[in-house]
Structure formats: structure tokens, C-alpha cells
Short mmCIF file of C-alpha atoms and ligand atoms in Angstrom, two decimals:
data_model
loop_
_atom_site.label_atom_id
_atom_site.label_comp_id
_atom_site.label_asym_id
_atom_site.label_seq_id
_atom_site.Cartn_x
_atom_site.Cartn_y
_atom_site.Cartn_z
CA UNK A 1 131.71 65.71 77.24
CA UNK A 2 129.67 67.51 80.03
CA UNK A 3 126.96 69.90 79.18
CA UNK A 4 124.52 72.40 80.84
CA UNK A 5 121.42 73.03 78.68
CA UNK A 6 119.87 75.87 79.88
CA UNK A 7 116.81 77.48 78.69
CA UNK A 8 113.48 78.34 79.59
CA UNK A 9 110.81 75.23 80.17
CA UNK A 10 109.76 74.79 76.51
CA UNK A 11 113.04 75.81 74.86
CA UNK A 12 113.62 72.59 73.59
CA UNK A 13 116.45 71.52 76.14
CA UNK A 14 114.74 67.98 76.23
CA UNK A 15 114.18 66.87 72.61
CA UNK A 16 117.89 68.38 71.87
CA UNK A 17 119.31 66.28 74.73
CA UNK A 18 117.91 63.28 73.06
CA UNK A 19 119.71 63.82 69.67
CA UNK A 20 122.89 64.68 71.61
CA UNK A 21 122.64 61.20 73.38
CA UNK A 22 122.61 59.46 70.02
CA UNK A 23 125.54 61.32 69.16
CA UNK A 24 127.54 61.56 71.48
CA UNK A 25 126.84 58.20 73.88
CA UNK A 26 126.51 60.15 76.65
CA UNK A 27 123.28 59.80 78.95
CA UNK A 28 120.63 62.93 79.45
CA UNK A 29 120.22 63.41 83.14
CA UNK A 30 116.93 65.19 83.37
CA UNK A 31 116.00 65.97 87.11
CA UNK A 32 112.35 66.91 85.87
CA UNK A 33 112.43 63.14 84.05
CA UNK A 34 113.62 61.68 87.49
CA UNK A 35 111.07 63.88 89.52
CA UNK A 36 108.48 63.07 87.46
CA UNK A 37 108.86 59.26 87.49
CA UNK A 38 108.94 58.95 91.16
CA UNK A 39 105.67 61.13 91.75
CA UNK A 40 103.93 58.55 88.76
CA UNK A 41 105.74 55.64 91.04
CA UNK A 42 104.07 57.28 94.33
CA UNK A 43 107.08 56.95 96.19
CA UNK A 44 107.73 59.02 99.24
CA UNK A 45 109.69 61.07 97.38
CA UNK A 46 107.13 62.08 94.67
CA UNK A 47 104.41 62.26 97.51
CA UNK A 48 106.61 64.87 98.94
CA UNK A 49 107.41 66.35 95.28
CA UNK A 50 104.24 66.41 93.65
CA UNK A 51 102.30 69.60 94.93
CA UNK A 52 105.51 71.50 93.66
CA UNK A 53 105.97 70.38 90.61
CA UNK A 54 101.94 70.80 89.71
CA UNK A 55 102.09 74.48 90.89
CA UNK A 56 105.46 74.94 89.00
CA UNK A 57 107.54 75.77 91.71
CA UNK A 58 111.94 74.90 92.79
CA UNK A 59 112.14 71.71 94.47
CA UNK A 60 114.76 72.43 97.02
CA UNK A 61 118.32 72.54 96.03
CA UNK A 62 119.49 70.19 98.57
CA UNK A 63 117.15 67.30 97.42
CA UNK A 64 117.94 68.14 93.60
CA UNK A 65 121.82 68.26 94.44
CA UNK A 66 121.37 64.40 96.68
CA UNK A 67 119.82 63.25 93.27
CA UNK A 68 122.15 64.39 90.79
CA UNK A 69 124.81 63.81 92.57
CA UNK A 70 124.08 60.08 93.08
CA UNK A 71 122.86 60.06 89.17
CA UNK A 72 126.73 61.38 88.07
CA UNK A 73 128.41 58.37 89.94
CA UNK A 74 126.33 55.78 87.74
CA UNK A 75 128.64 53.82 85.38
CA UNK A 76 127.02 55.61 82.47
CA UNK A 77 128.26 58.79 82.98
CA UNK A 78 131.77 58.06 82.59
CA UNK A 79 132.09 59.55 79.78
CA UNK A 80 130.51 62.23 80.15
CA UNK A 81 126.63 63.67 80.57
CA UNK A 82 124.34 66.20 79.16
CA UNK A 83 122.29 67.87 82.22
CA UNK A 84 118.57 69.09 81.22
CA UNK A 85 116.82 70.90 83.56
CA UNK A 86 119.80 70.98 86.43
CA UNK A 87 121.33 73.51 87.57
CA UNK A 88 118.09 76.25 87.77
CA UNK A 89 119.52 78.29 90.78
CA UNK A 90 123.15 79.51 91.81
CA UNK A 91 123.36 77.44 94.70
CA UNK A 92 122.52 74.38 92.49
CA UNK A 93 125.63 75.53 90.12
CA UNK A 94 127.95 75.78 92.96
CA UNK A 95 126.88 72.48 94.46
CA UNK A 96 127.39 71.07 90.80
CA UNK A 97 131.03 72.90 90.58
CA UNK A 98 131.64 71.14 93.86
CA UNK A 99 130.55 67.65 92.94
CA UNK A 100 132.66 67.85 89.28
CA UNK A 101 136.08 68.67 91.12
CA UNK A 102 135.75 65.91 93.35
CA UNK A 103 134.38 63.93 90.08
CA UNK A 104 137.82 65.12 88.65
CA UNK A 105 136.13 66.80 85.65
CA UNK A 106 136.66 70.40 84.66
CA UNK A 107 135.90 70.85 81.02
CA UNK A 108 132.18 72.08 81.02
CA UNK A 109 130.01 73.43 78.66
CA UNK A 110 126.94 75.37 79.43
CA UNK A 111 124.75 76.23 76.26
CA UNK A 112 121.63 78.00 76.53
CA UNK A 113 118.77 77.09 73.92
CA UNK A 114 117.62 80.66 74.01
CA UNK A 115 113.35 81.02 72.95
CA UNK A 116 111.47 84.39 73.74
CA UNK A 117 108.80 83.91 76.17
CA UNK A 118 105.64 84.42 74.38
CA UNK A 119 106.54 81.79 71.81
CA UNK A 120 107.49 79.38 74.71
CA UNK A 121 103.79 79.95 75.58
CA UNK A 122 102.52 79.20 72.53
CA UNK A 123 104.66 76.02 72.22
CA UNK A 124 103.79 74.40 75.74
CA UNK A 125 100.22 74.77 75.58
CA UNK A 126 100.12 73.14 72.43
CA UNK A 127 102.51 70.43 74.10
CA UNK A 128 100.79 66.66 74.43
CA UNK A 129 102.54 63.52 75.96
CA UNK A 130 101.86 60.06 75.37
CA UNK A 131 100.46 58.20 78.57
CA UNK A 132 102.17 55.21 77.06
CA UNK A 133 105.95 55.25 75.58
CA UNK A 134 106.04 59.30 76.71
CA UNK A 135 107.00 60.33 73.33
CA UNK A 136 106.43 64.48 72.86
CA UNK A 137 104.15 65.63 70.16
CA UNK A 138 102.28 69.05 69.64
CA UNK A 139 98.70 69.52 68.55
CA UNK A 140 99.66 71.64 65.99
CA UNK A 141 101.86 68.83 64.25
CA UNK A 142 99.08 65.96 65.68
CA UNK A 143 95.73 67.30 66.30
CA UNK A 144 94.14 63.76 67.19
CA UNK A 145 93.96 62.52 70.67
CA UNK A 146 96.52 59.13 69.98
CA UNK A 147 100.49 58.48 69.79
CA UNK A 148 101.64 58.62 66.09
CA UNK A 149 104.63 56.09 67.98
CA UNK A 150 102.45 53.59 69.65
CA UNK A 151 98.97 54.46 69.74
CA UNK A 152 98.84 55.68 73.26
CA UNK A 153 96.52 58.21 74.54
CA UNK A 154 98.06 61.81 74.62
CA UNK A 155 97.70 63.86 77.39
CA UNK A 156 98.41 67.35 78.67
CA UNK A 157 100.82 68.00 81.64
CA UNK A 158 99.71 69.62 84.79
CA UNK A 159 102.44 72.19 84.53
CA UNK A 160 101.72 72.63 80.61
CA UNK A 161 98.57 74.51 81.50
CA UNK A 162 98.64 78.47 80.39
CA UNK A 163 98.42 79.71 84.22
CA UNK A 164 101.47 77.35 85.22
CA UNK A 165 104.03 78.00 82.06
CA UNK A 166 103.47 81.74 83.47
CA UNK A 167 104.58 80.78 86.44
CA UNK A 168 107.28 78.57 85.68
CA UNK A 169 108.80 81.42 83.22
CA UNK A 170 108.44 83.59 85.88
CA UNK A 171 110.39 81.50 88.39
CA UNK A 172 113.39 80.23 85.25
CA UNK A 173 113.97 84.58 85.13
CA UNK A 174 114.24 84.80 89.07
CA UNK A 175 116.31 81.85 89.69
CA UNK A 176 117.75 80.46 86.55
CA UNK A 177 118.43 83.29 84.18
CA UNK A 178 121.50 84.19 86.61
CA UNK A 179 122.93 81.19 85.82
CA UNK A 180 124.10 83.10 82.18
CA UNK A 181 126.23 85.32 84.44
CA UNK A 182 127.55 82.91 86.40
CA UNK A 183 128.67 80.32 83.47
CA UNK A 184 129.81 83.21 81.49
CA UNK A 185 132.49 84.28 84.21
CA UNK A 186 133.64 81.13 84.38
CA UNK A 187 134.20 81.41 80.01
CA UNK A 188 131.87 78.41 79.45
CA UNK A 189 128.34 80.18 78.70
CA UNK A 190 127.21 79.58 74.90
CA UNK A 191 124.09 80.79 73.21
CA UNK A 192 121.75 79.16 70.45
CA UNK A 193 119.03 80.25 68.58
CA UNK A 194 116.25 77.93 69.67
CA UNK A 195 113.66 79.49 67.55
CA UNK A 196 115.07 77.50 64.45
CA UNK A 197 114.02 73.93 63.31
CA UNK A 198 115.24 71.40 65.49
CA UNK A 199 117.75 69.98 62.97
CA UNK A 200 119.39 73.76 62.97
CA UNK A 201 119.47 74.41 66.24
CA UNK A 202 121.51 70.43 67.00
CA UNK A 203 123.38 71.82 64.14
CA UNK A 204 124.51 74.59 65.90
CA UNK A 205 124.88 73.30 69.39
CA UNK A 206 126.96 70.59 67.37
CA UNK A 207 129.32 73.37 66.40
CA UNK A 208 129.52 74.48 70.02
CA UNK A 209 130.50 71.13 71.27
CA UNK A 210 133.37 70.47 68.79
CA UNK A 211 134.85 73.93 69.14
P1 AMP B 301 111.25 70.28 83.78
O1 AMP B 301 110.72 69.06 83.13
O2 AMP B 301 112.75 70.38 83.71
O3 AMP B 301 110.58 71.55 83.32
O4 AMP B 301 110.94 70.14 85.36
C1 AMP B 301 109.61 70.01 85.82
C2 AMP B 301 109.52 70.46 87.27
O5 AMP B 301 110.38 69.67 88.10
C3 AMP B 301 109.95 71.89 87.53
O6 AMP B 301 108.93 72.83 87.26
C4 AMP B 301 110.31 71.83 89.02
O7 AMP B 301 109.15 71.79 89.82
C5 AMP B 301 110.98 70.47 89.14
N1 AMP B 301 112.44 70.53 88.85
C6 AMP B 301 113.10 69.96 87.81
N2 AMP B 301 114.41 70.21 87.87
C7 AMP B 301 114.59 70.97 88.98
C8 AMP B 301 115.74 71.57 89.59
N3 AMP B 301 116.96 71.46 89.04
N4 AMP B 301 115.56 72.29 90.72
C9 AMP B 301 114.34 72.40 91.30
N5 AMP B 301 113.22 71.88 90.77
C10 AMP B 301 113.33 71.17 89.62
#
């Protein structure tokens, strides 16, 4: 099984991804997960990522492609991988098409957790993440300033901020939103309704994945 979620920041790509993993026993290969853990490890590579990930911005498509191209040949993905977050530009989906065929694997499925904007706004500023075990809550579902997991303090992320999700839905329309046309003329593009409770929308990419 290989899957593309697409879908604005907020859409819901990452807590799906998670349920899919259960299900499926495939790993979710998150390039903002990997980006972020290297800038909280300090490591030349987040020094040299941090500034653009803060302000919302692309990384550059060559670095991404290096990293998810060394992430696919881990044992793990074997059997198969659910991408979050990767591919966000055309040349990104191109570099992916390349790496796949010399992978060996064709059948792909992208699926696009589709949210309208101003409810994506609404959702990520309410968005809090524990400085602990990094579980996601909201402060409309935990108002308090503690994990409900573990106890950790929650915290806001620098690109969660109003002025930033702007941006970043800004730059997903310019450089990501093309990516429907593209996986749609290749007959793998699949729409869900991501404004539905998370058990209904896993439902439905569910039904997408066995079809
Ligand atoms: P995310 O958690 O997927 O919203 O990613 C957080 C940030 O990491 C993005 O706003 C970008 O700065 C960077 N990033 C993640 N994935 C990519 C990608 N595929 N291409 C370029 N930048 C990325």
C-alpha cells in the first residue's frame, strides 16, 4: 500500500496517518515530523531548516527529495508507506515518480483530506502539542495547559500562530494544490470530506484504499 495524503496544513493528514498505520502496518513518513526533530536535535540540518519552517515557507525540493528518498529504502517500508506532508510541489511529485520506478512500485494512491480554509484556521490556532510524548490536542477539547496522555506541558507551534497558517495556506494553494491535477492525470487522485469526525473521514479513506 502506498499513499499520498494531501491536504492543506490542518486537514487532518497527520492524525489520519496514524490510524492508517495501525491498520495497515505500514509506517507514516512525515517530512514535517523528520524536519521538525532535527531542528529540536540542533543538527546542522535543522540549523539550516529552522528559519523556514518558523516563517512557514518550502524547504527546497532537493533536500526534501535526499530525505525521503533515503526514508523509502528503510526496511519498514517494504510493504508499503503512507506519505504526510510529501510531495507539496510538482517537482517533488516527479522526483517521487522517479524514486518509486526504480523502487519497483507503481500502484499509488493519492487521497486528499479536503477542509475549507477558514475552518483550517480555526482548527490550527486552537492546535496545542505536548512538549513531552507530542501527542495533539485542541483547546477546545482541553482547555488546561497539561497532556491528558502524560501530563506534559502543552504548547503552541511557531507555525500554528494566526499570521503563519495564512501563510502556509497561502503557499499549500501556490505549490501544492497542483498536485490534484497532476495525480488526477495519472487516475490516482481521490477526495475525502475532512470536515467529518475523524472516525468518518478513516472510514471513508478506508473505502478508498480497498477499492
Ligand atoms: P507540516 O508538519 O507537514 O505542516 O510541515 C511543517 C513545515 O515543514 C512546512 O511548513 C515546511 O516548512 C516544512 N516541510 C514539510 N514537508 C515539506 C515538503 N515536502 N517540502 C518542503 N517543505 C516541507
Amino acid at each position: 500500500m502506498h499513499v499520498i495524503l494531501l491536504g492543506t496544513p490542518g486537514a487532518g493528514k497527520g492524525t489520519q496517518a496514524k490510524l492508517m498505520m495501525v491498520q495497515y502496518r505500514v509506517p507514516q513518513i512525515s517530512t514535517g515530523d523528520i524536519l521538525r526533530a532535527e531542528v529540536k536535535k540542533a543538527s546542522p540540518l535543522g540549523r539550516q531548516v529552522k528559519a523556514v519552517l518558523d516563517a512557514g515557507e518550502l524547504v527546497s525540493d532537493e533536500l526534501i527529495l535526499k530525505i525521503v528518498e533515503n526514508r523509502l529504502h528503510e526496511r519498514d517500508c517494504r510493504n508499503g508507506f503512507i506519505l504526510d506532508g510529501f510531495p507539496r510541489t510538482i517537482p517533488q511529485a516527479q522526483g517521487l515518480d522517479g524514486i518509486l520506478k526504480r523502487m519497483g512500485e507503481m500502484d499509488l494512491k493519492a487521497i486528499e483530506i479536503a477542509v475549507e480554509d477558514e475552518a483550517i484556521v480555526k482548527r490550527l490556532t486552537a492546535r496545542r502539542v505536548c512538549a513531552e510524548c507530542g501527542q495533539m490536542t485542541s483547546v477546545l477539547i482541553n482547555p488546561k495547559d497539561r497532556c491528558e496522555n502524560c501530563g506534559g506541558k502543552l504548547f503552541q507551534r511557531d507555525d500554528d500562530k494566526e499570521e503563519t497558517i495564512r501563510n502556509r495556506l497561502r503557499v499549500y494553494h501556490e505549490n501544492t494544490a497542483p498536485l490534484i491535477g497532476y495525480y488526477q492525470q495519472q487516475g490516482v487522485y481521490h477526495m475525502v470530506n475532512g470536515l467529518q469526525p475523524v472516525d468518518a473521514v478513516f472510514a471513508e479513506i478506508q473505502r478508498v484504499i480497498n477499492s
